Coordinates of C-alpha atoms and ligand atoms in Angstrom, one line a residue:
X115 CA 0.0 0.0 0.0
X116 CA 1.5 3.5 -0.6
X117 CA 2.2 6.0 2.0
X118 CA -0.5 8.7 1.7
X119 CA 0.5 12.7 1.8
X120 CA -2.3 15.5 2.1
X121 CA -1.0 18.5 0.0
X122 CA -3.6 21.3 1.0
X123 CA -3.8 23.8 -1.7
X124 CA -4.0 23.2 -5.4
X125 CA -0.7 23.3 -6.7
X126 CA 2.3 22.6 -9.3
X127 CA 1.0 19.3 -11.3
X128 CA 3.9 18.0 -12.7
X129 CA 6.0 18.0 -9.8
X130 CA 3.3 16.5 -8.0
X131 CA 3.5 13.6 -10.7
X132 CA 6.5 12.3 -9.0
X133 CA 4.6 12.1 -5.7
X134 CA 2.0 10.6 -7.0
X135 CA 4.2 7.9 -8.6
X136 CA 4.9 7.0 -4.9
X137 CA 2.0 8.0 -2.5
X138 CA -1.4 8.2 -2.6
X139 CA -2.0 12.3 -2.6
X140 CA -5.3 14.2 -1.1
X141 CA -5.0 17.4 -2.1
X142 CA -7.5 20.4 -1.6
X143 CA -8.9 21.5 -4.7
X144 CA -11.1 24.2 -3.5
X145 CA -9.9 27.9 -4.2
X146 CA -9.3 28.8 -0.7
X147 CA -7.2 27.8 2.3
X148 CA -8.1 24.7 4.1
X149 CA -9.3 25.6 7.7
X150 CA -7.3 24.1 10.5
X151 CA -10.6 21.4 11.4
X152 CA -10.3 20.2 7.7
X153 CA -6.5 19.7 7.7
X154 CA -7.2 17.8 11.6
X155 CA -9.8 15.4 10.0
X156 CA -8.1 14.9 6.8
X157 CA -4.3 14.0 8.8
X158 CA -4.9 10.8 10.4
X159 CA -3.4 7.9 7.9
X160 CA -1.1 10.6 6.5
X161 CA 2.3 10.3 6.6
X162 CA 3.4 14.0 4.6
X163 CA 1.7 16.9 4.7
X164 CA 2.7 19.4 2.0
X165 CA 2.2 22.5 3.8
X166 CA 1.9 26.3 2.3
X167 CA 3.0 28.9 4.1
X168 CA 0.2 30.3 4.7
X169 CA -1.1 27.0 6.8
X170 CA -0.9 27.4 10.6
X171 CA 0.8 24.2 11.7
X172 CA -0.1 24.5 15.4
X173 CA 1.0 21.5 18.0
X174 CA -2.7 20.1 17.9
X175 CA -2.5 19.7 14.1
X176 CA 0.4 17.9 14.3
X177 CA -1.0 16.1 17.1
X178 CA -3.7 14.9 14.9
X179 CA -1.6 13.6 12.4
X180 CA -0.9 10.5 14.5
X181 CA 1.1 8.5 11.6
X182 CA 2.7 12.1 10.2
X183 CA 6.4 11.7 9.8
X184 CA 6.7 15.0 7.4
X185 CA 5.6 18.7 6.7
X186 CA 7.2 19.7 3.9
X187 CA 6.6 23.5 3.9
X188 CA 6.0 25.1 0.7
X189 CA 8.2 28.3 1.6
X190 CA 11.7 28.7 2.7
X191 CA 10.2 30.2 5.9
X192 CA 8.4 28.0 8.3
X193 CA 7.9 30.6 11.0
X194 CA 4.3 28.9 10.2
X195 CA 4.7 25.5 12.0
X196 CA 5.5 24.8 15.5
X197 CA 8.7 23.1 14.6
X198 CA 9.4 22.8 18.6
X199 CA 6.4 20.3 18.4
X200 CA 7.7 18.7 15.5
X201 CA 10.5 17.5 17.0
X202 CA 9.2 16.4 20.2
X203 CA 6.4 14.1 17.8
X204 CA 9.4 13.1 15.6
X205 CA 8.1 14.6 12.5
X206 CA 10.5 15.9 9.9
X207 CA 9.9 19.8 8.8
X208 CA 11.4 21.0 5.7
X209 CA 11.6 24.2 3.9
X210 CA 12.1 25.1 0.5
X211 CA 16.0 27.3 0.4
X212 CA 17.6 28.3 -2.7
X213 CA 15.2 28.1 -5.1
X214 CA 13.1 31.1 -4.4
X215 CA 16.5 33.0 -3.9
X216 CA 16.7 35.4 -6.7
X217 CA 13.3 36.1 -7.5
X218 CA 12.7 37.1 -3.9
X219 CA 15.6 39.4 -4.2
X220 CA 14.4 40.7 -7.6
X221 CA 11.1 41.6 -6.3
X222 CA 12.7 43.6 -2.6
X223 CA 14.5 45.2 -5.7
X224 CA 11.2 45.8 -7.2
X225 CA 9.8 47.7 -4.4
X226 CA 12.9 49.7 -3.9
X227 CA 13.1 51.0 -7.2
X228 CA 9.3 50.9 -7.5
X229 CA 8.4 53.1 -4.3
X230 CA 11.5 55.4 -4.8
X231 CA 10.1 56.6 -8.6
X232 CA 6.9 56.3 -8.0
X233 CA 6.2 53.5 -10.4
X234 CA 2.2 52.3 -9.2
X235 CA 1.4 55.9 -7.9
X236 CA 2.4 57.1 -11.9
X237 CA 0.6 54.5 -13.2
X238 CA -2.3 55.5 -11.4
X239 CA -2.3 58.5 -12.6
X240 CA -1.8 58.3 -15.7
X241 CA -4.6 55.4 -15.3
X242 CA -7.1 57.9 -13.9
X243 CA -6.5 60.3 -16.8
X244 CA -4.9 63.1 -14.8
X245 CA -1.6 63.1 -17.1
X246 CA -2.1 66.6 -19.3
X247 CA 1.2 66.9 -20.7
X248 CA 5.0 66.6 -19.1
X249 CA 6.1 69.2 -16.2
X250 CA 9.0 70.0 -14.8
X251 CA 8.4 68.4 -11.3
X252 CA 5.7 65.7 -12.6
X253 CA 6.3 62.5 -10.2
X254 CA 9.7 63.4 -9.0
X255 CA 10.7 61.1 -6.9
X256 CA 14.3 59.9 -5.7
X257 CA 17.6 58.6 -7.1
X258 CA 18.2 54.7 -6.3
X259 CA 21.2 54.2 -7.8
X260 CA 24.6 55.8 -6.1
X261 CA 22.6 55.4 -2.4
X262 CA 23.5 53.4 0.2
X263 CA 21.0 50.2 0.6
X264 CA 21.1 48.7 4.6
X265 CA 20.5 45.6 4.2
X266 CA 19.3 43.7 8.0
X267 CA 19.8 39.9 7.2
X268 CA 22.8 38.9 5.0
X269 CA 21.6 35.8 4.3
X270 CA 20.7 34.0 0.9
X271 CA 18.4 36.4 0.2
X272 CA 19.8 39.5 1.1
X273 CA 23.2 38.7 -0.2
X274 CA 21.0 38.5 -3.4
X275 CA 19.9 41.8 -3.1
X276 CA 23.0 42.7 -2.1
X277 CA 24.2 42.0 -5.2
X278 CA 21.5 43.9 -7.3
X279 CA 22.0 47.2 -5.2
X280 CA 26.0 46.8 -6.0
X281 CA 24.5 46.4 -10.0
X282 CA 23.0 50.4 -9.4
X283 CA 26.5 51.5 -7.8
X284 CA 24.9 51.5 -4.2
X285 CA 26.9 51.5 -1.2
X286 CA 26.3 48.0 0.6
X287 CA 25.7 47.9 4.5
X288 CA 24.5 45.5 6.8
X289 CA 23.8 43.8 9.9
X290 CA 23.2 40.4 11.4
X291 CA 23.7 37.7 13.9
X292 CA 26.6 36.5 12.3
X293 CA 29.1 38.7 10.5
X294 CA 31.3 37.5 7.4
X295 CA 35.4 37.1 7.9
X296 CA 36.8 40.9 6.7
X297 CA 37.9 39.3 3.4
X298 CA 35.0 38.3 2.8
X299 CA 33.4 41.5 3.4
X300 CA 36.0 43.5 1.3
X301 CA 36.3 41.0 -1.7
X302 CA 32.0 41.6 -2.2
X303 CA 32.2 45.1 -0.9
X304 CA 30.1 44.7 2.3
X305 CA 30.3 46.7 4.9
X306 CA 29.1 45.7 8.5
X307 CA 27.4 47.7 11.2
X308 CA 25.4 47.7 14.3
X309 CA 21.7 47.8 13.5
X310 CA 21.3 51.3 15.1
X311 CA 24.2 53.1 12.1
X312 CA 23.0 51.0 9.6
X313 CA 19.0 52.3 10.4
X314 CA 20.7 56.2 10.7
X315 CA 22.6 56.2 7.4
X316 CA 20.7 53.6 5.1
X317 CA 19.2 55.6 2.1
X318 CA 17.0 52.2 2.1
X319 CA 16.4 49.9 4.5
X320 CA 15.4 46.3 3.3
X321 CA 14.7 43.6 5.7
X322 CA 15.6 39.7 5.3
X323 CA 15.8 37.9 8.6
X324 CA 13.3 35.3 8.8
X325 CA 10.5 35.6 11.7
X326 CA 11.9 34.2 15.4
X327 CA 10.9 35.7 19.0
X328 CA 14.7 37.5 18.6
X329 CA 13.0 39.5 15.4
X330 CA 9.4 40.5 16.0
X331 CA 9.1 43.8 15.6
X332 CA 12.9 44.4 15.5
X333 CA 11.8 47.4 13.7
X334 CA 9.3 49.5 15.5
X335 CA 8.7 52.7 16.6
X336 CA 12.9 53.7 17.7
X337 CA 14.2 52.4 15.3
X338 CA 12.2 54.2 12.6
X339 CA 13.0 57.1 14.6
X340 CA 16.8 56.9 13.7
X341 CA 16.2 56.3 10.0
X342 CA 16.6 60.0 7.8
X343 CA 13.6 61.7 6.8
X344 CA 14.5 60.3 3.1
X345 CA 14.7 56.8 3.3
X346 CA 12.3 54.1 2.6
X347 CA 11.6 50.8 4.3
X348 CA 11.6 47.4 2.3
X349 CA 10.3 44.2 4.4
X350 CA 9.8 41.2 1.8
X351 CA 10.5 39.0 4.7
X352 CA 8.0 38.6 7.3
X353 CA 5.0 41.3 8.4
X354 CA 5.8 41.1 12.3
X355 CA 9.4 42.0 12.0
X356 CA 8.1 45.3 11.5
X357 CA 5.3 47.2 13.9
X358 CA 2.9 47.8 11.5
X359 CA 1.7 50.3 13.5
X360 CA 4.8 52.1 14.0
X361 CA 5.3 52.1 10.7
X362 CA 1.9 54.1 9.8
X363 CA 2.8 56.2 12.3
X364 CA 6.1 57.3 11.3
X365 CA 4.7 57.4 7.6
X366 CA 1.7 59.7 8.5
X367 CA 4.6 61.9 10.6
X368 CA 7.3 62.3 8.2
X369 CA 9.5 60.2 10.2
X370 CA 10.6 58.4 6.5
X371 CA 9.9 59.0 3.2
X372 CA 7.9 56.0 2.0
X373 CA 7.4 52.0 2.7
X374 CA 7.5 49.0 -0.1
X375 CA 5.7 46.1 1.5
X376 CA 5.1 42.6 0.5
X377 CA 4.2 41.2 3.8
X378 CA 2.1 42.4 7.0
X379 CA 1.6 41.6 10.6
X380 CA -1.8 40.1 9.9
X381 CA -1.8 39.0 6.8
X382 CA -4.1 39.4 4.4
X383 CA -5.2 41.8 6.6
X384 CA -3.3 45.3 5.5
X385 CA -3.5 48.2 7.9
X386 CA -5.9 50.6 6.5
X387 CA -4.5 53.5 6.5
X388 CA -1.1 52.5 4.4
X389 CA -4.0 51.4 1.7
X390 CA -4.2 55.6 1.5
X391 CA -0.8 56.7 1.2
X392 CA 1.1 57.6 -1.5
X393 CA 4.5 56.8 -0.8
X394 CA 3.7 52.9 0.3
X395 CA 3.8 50.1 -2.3
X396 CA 2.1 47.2 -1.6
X397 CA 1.9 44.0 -2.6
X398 CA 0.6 40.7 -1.7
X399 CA 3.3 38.5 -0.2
X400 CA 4.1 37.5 -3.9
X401 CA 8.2 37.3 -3.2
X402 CA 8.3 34.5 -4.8
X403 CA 5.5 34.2 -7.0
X404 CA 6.9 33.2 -10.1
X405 CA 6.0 30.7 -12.6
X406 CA 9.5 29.4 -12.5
X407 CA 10.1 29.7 -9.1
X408 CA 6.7 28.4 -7.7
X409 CA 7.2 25.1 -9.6
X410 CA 10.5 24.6 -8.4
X411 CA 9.4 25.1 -4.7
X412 CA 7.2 22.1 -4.9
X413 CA 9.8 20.2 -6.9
X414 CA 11.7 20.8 -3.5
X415 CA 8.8 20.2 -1.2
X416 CA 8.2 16.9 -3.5
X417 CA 11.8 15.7 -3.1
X418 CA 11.7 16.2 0.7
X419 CA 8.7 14.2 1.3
X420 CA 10.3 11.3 -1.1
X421 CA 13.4 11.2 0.8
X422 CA 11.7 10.5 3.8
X423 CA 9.2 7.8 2.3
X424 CA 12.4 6.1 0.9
X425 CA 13.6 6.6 4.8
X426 CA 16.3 9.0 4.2
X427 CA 17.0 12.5 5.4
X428 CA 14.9 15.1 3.9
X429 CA 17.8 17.4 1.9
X430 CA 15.9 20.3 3.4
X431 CA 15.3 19.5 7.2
X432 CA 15.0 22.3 9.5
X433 CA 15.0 19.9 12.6
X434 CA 17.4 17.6 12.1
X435 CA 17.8 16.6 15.7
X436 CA 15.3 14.1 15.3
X437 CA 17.3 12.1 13.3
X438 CA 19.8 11.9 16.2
X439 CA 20.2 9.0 18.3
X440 CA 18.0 9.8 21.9
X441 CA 19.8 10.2 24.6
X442 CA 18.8 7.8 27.2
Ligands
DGY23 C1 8.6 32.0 1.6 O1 8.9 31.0 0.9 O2 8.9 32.0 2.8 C2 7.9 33.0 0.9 O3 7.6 34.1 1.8 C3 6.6 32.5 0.4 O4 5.7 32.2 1.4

């Protein structure tokens, strides 16, 4: 009999071939989320769960899924599952790294160089037939290229962006947990700093640490208090790093000069009054949300689940203490 896997979104066929070549696969076909009392009742006699990252993987769902032995995310960050609990019911959790890389990184660009000129407030305009004719100070908005771009989180993604921002002659900062040797930092042109010089000289501020108890709302309402009166916040990572409501507050007082947003504290919940400003792009958590890039995710969330039906060690595992010998 073959192992059976709940997938609970409609998703990527053809990687999901391959599954199916190996396990029986339930997935939800409706166009909405499954609620967390339809992925309980549908878990028992599953061993994999392909998980979005949108799905709340609380303890009592994985308590539920009594023969689970995976959740393969669908998202590099699994902020969404109670990995803790994982662990302690031996069930592997996996993410999806790497491939969502570069077109996570294209799209923080995006927002940078779309909320510094303007780009969806122009279109707009132009859109609502306001546009009579060029002027000397239609849609001015500000210079990307030559700034200095703070990045918080040099990790694969933002050493991606990194990149891009050193493609428009920017001036590279940053800060994390963990900084790189000095070589490394002066072969790629990086310069490290304490959170609080990188916030008060950053021309933009882009955020790419994933979402722990050490980064909810590492940026709130100080810190947006140190940035300059010109510079824009990017968070493509994860709403709660930022305080939403900080950050409407320092928008509505001048404390910066504009926000581009892919992600909020309560998703897909948006506060409202960013939905009225001006200087804020927003989008809708769509970092990755590429053709390319989506199928490859569930090529990776595919592979992880087969490695563990064929017993082995997902490639991706984010708890990989379970695989250790207990201690007894
Ligand atoms: C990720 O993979 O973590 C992206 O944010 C998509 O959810």
């Amino acid at each position: 009999m073959k192992p059976k896997v709940l997938v609970t979104r409609k998703i990527y066929e053809r990687p999901l071939q391959l599954l199916q070549e190996k396990a029986e696969v339930t997935m939800h076909l409706e166009p909405r989320a499954m609620t967390s009392e339809e992925i309980m009742a549908a878990l028992p006699g599953k061993m994999g769960m392909l998980a979005m990252g949108s799905d709340r993987v609380s303890p009592s769902i994985l308590e539920a899924g009594k023969d689970l032995k995976v959740v393969a995310n669908n998202a590099v960050g699994f902020n969404n599952i109670d990995v803790e609990a994982g662990t302690r019911l031996k069930i592997a959790v996996t993410n999806t790294p790497d491939v969502l890389t570069d077109t996570t990184a294209d799209l923080s660009f995006a927002l940078i160089l779309g909320v510094a000129r303007r780009l969806m407030e122009a279109d707009r305009f132009v859109r609502a037939g306001k546009w009579t004719g060029w002027k000397p100070d239609l849609m001015i908005g500000r210079d990307v290229h030559g700034k200095t771009l703070g990045i918080i989180g040099l990790g694969r993604i933002g050493s991606a962006v990194a990149k891009r921002g050193q493609g428009f002659n920017m001036r590279i900062v940053y800060t994390d947990i963990r900084r790189l040797h000095p070589a490394v930092e002066q072969q790629h042109q990086l310069q490290f700093m304490s959170l609080r010089d990188l916030l008060q000289i950053a021309d933009f501020v882009t955020l790419h640490v994933p979402l722990t108890p050490e980064t909810f709302h590492l940026v709130g309402a100080e810190q947006l208090q140190l940035m300059k009166k010109s510079a824009f916040l990017i968070n493509a990572s994860r709403g709660p790093v930022v305080d939403e409501k900080a950050l409407v507050e320092a928008l509505q007082g001048g404390t910066i000069a504009g926000a581009g947003l892919d992600v909020f504290e309560a998703e897909p919940k948006v506060s409202p009054e960013l939905l009225t400003m001006d200087n804020v792009l927003i989008v809708p958590h769509v970092g990755s949300a590429t053709d390319e890039t989506r199928e490859k995710m569930v090529q990776t969330a595919v592979n992880n689940i087969l490695a563990v039906i064929r017993g082995e060690i997902p490639p991706n595992i984010v708890n990989p203490e379970i695989y250790q010998p207990s201690k007894s």
